[in-house]
Backbone as JSON, one array per atom type, in Angstrom:
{
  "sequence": "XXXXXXXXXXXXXXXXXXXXXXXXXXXXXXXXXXXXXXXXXXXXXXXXXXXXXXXXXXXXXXXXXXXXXXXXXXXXXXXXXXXXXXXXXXXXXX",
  "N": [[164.59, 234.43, 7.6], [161.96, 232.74, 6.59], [161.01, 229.73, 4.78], [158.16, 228.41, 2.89], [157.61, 224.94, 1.98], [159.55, 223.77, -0.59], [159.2, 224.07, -4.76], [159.48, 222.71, -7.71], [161.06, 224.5, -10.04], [162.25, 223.48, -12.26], [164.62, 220.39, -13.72], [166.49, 221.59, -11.69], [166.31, 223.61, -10.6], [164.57, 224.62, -8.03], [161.83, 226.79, -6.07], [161.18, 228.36, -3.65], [158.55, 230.09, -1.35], [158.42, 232.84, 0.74], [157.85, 232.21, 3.86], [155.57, 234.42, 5.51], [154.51, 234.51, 7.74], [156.43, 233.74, 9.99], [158.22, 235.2, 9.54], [160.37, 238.18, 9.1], [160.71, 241.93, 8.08], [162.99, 244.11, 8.99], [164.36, 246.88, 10.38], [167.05, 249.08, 11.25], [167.71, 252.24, 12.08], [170.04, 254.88, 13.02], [169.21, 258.0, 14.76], [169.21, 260.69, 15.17], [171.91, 260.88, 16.03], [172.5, 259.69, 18.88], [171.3, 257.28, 18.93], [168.82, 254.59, 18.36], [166.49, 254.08, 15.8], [164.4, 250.99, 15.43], [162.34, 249.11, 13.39], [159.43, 247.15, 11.62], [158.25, 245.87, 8.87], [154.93, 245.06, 8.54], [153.41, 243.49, 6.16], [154.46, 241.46, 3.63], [155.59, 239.8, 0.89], [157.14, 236.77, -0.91], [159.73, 235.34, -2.98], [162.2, 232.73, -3.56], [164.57, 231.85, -5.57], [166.04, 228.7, -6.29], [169.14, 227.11, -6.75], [168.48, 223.33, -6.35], [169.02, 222.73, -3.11], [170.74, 224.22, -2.41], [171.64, 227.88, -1.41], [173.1, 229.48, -2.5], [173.74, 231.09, -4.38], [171.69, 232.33, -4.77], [168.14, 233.71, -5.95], [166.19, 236.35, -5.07], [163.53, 237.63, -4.49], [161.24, 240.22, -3.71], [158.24, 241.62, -2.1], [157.22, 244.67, -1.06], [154.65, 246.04, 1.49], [154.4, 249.13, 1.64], [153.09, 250.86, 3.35], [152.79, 249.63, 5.48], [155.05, 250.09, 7.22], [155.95, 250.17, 10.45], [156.9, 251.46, 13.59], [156.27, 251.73, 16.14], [155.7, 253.68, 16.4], [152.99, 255.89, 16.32], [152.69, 258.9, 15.25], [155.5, 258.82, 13.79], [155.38, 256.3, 11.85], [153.42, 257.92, 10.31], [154.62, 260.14, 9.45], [156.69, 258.6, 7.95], [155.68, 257.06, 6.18], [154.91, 259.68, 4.54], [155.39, 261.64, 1.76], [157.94, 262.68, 2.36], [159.69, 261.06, 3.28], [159.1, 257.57, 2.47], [156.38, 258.03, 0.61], [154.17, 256.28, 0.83], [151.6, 257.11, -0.49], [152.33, 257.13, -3.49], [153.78, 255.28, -3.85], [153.23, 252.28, -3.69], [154.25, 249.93, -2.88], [157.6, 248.55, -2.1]],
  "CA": [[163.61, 234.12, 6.6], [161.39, 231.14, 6.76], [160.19, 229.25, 3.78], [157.24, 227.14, 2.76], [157.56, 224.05, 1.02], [159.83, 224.18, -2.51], [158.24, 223.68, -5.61], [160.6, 222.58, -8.66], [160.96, 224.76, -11.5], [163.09, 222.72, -13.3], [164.88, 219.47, -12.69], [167.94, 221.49, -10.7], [165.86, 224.62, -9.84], [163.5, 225.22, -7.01], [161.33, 228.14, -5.96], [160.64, 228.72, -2.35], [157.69, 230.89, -0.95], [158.46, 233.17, 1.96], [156.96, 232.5, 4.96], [155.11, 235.71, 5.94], [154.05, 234.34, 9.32], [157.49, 233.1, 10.92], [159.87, 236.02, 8.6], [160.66, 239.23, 9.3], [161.64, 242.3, 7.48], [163.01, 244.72, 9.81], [165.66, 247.8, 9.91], [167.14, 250.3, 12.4], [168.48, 253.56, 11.75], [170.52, 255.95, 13.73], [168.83, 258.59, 15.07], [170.31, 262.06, 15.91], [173.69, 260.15, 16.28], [172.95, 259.15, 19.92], [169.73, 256.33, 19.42], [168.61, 254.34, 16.75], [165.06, 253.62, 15.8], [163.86, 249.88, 15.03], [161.17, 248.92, 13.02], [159.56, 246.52, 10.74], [157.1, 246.2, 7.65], [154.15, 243.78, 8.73], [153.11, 243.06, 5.17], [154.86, 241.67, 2.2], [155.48, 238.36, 0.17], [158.66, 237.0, -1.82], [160.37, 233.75, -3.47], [163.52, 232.52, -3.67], [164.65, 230.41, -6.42], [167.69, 228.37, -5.8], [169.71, 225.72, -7.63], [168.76, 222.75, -5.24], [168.74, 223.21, -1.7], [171.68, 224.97, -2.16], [171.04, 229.35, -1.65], [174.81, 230.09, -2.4], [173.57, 231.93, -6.09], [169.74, 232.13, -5.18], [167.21, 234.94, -6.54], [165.87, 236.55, -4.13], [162.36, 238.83, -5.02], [160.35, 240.5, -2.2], [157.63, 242.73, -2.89], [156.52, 245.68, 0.57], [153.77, 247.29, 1.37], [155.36, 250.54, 1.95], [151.89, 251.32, 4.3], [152.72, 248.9, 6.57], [155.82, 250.23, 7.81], [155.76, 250.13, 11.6], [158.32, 251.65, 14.58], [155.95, 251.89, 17.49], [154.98, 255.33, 17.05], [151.99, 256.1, 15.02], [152.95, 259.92, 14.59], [156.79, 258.86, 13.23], [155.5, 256.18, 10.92], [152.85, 258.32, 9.24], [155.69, 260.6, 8.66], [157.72, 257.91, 7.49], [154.3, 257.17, 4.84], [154.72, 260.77, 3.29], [156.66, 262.26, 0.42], [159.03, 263.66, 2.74], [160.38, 259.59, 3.2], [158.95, 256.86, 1.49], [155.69, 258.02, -0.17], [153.81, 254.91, 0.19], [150.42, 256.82, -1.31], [152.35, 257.44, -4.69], [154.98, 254.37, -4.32], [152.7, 251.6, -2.44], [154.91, 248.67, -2.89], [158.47, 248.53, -2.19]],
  "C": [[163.27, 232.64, 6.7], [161.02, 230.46, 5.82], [159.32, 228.12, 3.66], [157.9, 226.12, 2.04], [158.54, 224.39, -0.44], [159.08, 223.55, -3.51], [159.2, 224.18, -7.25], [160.22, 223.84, -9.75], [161.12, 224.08, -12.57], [163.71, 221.51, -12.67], [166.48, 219.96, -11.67], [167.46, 222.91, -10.21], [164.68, 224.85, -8.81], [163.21, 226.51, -6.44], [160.83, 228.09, -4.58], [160.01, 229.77, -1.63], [158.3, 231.57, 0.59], [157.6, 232.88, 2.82], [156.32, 233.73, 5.86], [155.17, 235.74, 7.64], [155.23, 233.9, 10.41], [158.39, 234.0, 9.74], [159.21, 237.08, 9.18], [161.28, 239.98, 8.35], [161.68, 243.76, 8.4], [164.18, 245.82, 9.66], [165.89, 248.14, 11.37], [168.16, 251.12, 11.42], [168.84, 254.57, 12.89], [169.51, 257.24, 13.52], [169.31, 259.95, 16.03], [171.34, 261.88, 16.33], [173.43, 259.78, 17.89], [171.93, 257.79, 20.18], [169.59, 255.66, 18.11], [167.16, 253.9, 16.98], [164.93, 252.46, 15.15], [162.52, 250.0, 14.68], [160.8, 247.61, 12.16], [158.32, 246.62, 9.66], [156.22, 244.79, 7.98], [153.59, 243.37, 7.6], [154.04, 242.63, 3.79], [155.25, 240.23, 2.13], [157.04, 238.13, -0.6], [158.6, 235.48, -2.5], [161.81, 233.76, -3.22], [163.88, 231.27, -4.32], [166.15, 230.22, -6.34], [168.1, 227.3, -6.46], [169.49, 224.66, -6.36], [168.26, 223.24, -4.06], [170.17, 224.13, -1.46], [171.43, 226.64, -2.49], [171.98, 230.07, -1.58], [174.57, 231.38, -3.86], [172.32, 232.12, -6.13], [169.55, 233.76, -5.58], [166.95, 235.19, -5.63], [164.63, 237.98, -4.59], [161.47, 239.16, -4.02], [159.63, 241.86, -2.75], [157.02, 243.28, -1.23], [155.88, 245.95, 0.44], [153.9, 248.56, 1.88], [153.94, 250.98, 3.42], [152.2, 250.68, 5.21], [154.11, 249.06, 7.17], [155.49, 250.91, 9.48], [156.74, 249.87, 12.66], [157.86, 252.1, 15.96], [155.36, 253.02, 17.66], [154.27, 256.08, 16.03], [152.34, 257.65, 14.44], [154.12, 260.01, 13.69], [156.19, 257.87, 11.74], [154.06, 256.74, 9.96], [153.49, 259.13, 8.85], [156.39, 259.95, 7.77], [156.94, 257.51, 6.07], [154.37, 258.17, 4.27], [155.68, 261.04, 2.7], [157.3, 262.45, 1.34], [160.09, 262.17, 2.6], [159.88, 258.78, 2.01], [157.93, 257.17, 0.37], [154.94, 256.84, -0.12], [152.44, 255.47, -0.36], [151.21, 256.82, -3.32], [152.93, 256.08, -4.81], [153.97, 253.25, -2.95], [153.48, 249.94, -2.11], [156.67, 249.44, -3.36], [159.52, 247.14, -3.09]]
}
């Protein structure tokens, strides 16, 4: 995770913007027990508010766009888009 710039809350709290463009949010999952499938979600935003520069007790809030989940293989993640997995037309943010 990369962050922009902090930007005080308070005088011992700061709030730091994810960097969308230099972060990643990515998984893998086993797959029929002999493979695993990698992927990642090309859309989504966050903060992270931290006492300081210190991120030993930070917040941490990240909001997905469940649509933008992406594993290379357009027929797996429009499966991975319906009720049967995530749902992203009913649930569009993770």
């Amino acid at each position: 995770m990369v962050t922009t710039r902090s930007t005080p809350v308070n005088s011992e709290t700061l709030q730091w913007k994810i960097d969308p463009d230099h972060s990643k949010i990515e998984f893998s999952v086993s797959h029929m027990v002999i493979s695993k499938v990698k992927g990642h979600f090309r859309r989504f935003q966050g903060t992270v508010i931290s006492s300081g520069n210190e991120f030993e007790n930070a917040k941490v809030e990240v909001t997905i766009d469940a649509a933008s989940i992406d594993t290379n293989n357009l027929q797996r993640d429009n499966h991975l888009r319906s009720p049967e997995f995530i749902d992203a037309t009913n649930y569009p943010e993770i």
